[in-house]
Each structure stands twice: as C-alpha cells, then as structure tokens.
mmCIF file of C-alpha atoms in Angstrom:
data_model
loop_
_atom_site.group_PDB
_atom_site.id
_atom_site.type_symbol
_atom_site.label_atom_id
_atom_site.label_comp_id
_atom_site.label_asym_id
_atom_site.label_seq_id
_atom_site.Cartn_x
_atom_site.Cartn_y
_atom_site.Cartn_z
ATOM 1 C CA UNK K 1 11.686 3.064 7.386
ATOM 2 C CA UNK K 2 9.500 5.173 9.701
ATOM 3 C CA UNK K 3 8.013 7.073 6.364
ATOM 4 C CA UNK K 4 6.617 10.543 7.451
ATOM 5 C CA UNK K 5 6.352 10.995 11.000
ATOM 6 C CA UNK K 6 4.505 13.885 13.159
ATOM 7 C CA UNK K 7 4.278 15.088 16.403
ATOM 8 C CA UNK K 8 2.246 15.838 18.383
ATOM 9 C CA UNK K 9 -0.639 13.687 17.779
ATOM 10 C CA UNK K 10 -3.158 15.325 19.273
ATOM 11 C CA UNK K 11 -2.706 19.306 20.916
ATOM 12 C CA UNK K 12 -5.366 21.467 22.240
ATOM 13 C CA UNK K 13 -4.409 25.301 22.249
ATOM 14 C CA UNK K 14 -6.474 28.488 23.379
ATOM 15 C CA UNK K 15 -6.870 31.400 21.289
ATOM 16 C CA UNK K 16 -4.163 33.427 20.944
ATOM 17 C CA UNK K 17 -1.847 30.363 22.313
ATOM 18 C CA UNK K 18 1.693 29.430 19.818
ATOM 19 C CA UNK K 19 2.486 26.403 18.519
ATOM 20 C CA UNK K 20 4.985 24.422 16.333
ATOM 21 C CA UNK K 21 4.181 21.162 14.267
ATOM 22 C CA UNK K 22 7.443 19.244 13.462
ATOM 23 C CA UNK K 23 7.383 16.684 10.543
ATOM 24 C CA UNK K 24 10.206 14.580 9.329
ATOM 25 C CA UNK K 25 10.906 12.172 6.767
ATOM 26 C CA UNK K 26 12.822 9.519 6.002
ATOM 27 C CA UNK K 27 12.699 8.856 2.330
ATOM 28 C CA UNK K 28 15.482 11.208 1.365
ATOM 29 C CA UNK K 29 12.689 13.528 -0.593
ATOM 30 C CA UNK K 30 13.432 16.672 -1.673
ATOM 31 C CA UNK K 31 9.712 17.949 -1.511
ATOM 32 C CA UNK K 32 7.867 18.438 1.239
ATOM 33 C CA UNK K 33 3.996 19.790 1.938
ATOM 34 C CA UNK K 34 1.660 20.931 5.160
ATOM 35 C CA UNK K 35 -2.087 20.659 4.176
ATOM 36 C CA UNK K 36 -5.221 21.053 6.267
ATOM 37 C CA UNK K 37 -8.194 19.052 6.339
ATOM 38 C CA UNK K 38 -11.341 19.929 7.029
ATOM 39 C CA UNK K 39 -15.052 18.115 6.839
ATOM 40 C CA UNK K 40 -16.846 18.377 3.007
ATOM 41 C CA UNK K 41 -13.153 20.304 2.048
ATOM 42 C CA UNK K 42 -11.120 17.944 1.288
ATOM 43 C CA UNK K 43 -6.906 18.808 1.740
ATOM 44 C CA UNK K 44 -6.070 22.250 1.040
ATOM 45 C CA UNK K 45 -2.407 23.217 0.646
ATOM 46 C CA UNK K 46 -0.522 25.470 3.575
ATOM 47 C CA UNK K 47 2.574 25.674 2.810
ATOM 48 C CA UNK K 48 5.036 23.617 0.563
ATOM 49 C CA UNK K 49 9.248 23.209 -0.070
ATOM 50 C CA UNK K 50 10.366 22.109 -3.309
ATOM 51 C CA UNK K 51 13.267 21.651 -1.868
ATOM 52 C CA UNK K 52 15.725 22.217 1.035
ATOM 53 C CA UNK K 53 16.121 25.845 1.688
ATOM 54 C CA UNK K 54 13.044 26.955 -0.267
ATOM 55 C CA UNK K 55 9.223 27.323 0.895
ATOM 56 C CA UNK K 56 5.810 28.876 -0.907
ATOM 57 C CA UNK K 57 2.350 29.361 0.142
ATOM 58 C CA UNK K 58 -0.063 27.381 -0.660
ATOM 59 C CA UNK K 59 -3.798 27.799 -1.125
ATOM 60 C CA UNK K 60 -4.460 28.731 2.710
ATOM 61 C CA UNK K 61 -1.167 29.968 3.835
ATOM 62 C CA UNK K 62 -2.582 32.812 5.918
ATOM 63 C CA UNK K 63 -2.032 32.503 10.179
ATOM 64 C CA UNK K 64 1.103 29.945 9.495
ATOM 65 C CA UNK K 65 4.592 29.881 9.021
ATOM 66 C CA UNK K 66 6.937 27.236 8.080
ATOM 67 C CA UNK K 67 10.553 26.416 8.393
ATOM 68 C CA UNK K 68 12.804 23.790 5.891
ATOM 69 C CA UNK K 69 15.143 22.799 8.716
ATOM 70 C CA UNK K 70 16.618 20.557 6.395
ATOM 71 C CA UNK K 71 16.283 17.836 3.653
ATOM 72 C CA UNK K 72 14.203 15.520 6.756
ATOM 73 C CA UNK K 73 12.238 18.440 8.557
ATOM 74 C CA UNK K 74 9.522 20.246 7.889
ATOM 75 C CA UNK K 75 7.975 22.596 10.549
ATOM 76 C CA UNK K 76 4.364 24.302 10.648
ATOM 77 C CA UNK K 77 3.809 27.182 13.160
ATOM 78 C CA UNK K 78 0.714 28.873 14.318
ATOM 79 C CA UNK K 79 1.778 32.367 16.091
ATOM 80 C CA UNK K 80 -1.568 33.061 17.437
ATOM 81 C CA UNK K 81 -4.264 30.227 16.984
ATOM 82 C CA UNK K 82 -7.530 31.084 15.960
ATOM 83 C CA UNK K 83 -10.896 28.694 16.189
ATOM 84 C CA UNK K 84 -10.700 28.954 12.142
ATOM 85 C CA UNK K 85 -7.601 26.838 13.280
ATOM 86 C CA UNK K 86 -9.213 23.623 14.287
ATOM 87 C CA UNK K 87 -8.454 20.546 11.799
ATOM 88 C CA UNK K 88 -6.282 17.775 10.952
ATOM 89 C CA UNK K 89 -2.947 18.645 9.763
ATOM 90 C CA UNK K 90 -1.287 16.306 7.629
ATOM 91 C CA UNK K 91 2.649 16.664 6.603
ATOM 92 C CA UNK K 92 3.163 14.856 3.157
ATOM 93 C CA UNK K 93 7.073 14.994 1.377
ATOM 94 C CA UNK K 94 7.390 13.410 -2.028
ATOM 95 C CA UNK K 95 10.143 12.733 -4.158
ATOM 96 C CA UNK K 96 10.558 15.498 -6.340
ATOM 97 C CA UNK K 97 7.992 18.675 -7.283
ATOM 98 C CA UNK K 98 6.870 17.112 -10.195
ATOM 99 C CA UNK K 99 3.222 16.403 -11.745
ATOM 100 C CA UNK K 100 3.786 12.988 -11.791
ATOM 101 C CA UNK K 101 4.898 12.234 -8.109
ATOM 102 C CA UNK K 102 3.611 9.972 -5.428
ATOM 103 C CA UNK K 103 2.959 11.815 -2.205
ATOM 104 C CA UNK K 104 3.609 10.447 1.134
ATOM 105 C CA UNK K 105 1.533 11.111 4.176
ATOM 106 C CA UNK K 106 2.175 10.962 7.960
ATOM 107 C CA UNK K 107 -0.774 10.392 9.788
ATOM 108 C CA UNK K 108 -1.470 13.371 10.998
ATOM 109 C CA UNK K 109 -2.179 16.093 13.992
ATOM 110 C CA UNK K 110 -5.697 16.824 15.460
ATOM 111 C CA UNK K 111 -5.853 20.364 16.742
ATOM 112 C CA UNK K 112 -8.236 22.231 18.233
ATOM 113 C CA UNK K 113 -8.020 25.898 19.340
ATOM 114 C CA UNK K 114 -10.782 26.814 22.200
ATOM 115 C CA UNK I 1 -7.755 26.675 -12.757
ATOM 116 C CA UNK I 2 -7.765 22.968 -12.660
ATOM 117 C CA UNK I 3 -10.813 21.402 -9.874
ATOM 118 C CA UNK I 4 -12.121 18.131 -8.891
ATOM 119 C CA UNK I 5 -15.530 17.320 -8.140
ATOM 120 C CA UNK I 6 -16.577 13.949 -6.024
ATOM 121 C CA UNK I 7 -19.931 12.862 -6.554
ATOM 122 C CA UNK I 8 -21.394 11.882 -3.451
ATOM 123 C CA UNK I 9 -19.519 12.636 -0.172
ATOM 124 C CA UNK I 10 -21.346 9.039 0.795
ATOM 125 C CA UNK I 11 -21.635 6.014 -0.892
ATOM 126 C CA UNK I 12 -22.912 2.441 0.493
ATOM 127 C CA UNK I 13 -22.664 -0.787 -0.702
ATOM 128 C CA UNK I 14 -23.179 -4.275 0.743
ATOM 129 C CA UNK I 15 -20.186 -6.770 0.846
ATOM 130 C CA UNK I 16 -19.221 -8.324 -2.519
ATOM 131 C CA UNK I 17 -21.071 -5.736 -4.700
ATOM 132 C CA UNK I 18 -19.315 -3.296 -7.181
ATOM 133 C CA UNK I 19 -17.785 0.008 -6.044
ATOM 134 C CA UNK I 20 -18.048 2.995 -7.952
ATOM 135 C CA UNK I 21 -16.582 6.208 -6.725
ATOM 136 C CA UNK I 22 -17.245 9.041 -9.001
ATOM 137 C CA UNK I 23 -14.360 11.618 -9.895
ATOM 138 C CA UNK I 24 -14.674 14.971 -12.754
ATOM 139 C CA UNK I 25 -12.061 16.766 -13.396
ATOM 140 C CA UNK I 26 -11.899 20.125 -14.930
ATOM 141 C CA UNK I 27 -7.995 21.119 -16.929
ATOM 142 C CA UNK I 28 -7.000 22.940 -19.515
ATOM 143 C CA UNK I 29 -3.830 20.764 -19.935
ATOM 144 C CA UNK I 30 -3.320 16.993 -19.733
ATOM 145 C CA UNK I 31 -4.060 16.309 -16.376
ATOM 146 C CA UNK I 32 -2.287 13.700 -14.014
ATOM 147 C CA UNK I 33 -5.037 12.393 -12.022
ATOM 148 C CA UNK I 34 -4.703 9.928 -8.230
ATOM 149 C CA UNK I 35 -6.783 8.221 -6.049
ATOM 150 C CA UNK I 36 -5.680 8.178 -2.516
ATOM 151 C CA UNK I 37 -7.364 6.182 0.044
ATOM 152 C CA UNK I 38 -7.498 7.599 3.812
ATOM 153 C CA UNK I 39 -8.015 4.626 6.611
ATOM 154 C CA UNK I 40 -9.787 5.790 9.869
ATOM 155 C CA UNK I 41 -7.376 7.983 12.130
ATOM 156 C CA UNK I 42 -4.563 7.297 9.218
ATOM 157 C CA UNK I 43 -2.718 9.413 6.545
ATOM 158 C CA UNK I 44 -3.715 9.563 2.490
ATOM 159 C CA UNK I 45 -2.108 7.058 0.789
ATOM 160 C CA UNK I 46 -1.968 6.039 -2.956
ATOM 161 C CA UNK I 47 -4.183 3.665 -4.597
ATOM 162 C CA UNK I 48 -3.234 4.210 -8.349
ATOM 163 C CA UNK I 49 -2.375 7.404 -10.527
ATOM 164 C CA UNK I 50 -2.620 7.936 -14.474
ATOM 165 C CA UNK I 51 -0.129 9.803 -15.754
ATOM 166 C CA UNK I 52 0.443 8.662 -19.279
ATOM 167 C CA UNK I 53 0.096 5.601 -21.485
ATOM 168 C CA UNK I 54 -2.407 3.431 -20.991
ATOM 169 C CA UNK I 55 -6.135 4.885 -19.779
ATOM 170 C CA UNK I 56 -7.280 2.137 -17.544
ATOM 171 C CA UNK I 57 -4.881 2.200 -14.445
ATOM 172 C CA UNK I 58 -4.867 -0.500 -11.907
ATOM 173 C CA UNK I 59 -4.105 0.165 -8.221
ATOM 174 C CA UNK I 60 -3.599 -1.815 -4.738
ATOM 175 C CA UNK I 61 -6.368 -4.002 -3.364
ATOM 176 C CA UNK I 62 -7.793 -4.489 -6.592
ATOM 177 C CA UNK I 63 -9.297 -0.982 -7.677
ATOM 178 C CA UNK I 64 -8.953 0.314 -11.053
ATOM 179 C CA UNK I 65 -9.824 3.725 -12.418
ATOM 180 C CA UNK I 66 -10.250 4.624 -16.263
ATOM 181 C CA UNK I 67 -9.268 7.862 -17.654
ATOM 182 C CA UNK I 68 -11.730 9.292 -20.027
ATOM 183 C CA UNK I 69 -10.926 12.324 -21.760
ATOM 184 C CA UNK I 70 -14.133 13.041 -23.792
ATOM 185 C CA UNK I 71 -16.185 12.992 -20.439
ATOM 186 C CA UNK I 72 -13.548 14.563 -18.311
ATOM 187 C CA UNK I 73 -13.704 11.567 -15.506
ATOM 188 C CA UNK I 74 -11.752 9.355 -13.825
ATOM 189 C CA UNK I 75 -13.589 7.008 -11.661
ATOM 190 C CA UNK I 76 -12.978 4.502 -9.554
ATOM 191 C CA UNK I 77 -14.147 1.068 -9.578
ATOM 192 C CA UNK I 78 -13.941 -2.398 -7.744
ATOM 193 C CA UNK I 79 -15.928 -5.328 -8.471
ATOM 194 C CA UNK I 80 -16.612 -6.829 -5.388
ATOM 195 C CA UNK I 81 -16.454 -4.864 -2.391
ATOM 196 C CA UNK I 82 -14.285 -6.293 0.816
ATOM 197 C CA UNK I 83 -15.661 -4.488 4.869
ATOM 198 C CA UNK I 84 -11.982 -3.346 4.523
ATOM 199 C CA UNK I 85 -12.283 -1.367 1.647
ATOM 200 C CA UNK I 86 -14.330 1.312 4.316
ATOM 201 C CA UNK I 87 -12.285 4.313 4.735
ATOM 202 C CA UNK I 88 -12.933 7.861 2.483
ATOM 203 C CA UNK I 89 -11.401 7.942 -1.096
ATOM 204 C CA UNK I 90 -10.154 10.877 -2.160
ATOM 205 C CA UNK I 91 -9.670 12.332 -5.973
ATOM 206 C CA UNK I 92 -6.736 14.439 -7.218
ATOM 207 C CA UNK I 93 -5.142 16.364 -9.860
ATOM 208 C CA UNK I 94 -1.880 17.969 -10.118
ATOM 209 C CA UNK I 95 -1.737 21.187 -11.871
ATOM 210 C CA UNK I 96 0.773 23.669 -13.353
ATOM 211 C CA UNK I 97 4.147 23.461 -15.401
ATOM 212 C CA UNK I 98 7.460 23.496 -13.341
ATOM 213 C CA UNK I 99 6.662 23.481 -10.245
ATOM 214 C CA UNK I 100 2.932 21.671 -9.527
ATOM 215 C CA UNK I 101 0.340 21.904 -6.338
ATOM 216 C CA UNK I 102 -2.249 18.831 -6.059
ATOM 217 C CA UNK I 103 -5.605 19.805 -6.309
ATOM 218 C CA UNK I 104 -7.631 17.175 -4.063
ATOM 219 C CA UNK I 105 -11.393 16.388 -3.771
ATOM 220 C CA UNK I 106 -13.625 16.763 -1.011
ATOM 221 C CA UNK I 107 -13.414 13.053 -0.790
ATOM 222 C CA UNK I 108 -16.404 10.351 -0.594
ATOM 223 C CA UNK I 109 -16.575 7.893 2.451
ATOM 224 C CA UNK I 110 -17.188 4.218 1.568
ATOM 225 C CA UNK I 111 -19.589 2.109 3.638
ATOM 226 C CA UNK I 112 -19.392 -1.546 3.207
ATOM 227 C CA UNK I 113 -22.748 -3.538 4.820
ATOM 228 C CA UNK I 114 -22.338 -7.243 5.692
#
C-alpha cells in the first residue's frame, strides 16, 4: 500500500497563476482532509470530505476549492495564488469522521507563489 | 472552542536523557487528545492517542503520554532520548459531536545532542 500520495512535490506559481493539488488514497477511507502548514502555526484545516460526494470548509478555506472525485481522490485548487499562499500542503484521509480516528498523512507539497 | 498550547516551539536534549514535550489543552467536553510526530521533509504521523480507558497511553518508539484531567495536560515523555527521535512533535485534539475537525498545536522541534 502506497498510503496517501501527492503530487506535485514541489510547484512554484506567480501571483495570479492556477493550480490543482491531486491527493489519493489507498486505504479505502471514507474521510479525507487538505491542511496548510505554516512556521509557529501549526496545521490549520482547508477543506475536508466526510465522505464521497460531500466537502466543508475548514478553518482557512478562503482562496481554495476542492473536489471529492471519488472515495480515492481528493483535489485542492488555488484559482488565483496569492503570496499569503506559500506553505506546505499536506492531504490526510482517515477512516471515518469520527473523534476517535487515526489520520493519515501524505508527505506533502511545498508551494510558493512569487 | 477547544485549543492546544505547546510549550516551547524548541526543546534540546543530549542523547540518552529524558524527553518531555509539553501539551495543554483547553475543552469543554472530554477531549480525545494525539501526538503526531513529523520526520524532516515527511508527513504527520501517529505516535499514540487517548481516547478512553486507561490515562497513561503508550505509543511507537517508546513514548508515552499521560492524560491528566485536573491539570488539563497531556504530555509527552521518553526516558532516554535516541538522535532519531529529532523531528517536530506535534499536539492535537479533536473537537465537536458528529462530525469532528482536529485542532493541532503549533508543534515543538526536538533536538537530540550526541
């Protein structure tokens, strides 16, 4: 098993520039979650989907959109990047939407928005 | 609303000494409470979680965490520190009824001195 996988790795954008983040899992979870991470801040939720064909905002859902493809993928989209942009965006899916449950991370995209 | 506070966003030990990472927690219902542990250029993954039961959880790579409800805490501990336990530690708590969102700290990076 692959676990959580992202792509791309790395991307540098310029202002105003699109892009999509793709995520995919292969643990057959029905929850899936886009956070940010920034220096001193910690992970702050994006976006999240309790479950295929559902998604809700998150702490810091403002500049993004997401897609639930389906039950394995889990897109993040900037329309027009902003500076405020830059971070590390990790993809994390978990079992079920429940207090209780383990999440699993990919390891992440670097992005930086000149 | 439920928060986490990490006490010390650096901490620095020498190899073989005890680790404490320092976690508060702030809920107005039980809380579930995790430690994840973040490797250099790698995703979050779980070291140990309380949910119920016992109060004194034990995790991967031998940490353990205790729960402590009259002082709101939930730190982390290892007795003698390995140069692979380096990497930043990160608190959480998961918050809400139905559906949940993890709350996470702002972590604290572990140095480990030969």
């Amino acid at each position: 098993n692959a676990g959580v996988t992202q792509t791309p790795k790395f991307q540098v954008l310029k202002t105003g520039q699109s892009m999509t983040l793709q995520c995919a899992q292969d643990m057959n979870h029905n929850s899936m979650y886009w956070y940010r991470q920034d220096p001193g801040m910690g992970l702050r939720l994006i976006y999240y989907s309790a479950s295929e064909g559902t998604t809700d905002k998150g702490e810091v859902p403002n500049g993004y959109n997401v897609s639930r493809l389906n039950k394995r993928e889990f897109s993040l989209r900037l329309e027009s990047a902003a500076p405020s942009q830059t971070s590390v965006y990790f993809c994390a899916s978990s079992e079920e939407q429940i207090r209780t449950d383990t999440q699993y991370f990919g390891p992440g995209t670097r992005l930086t928005v000149l | 609303a439920q928060s986490v506070t990490q006490l010390g966003s650096h901490v620095s030990v020498s190899e073989g000494a005890l680790v404490l990472l320092r976690c508060n927690y702030s809920s107005s219902v039980p809380p579930y409470l995790f430690w994840y542990v973040q490797y250099p250029n790698q995703g979050l993954q779980l070291l140990l979680k309380y949910t119920t039961g016992a109060t004194l959880v034990k995790g991967i790579n031998g940490f353990e965490a205790e729960f402590k409800k009259s002082e709101t805490s939930f730190h982390l501990t290892k007795p003698s520190a390995h140069m692979s336990d380096a990497a930043e530690y990160f608190c959480a708590v998961s918050e809400g009824t139905g559906g949940f969102k993890t709350i996470f700290g702002a972590g604290t990076r572990l140095f480990v001195k030969a």
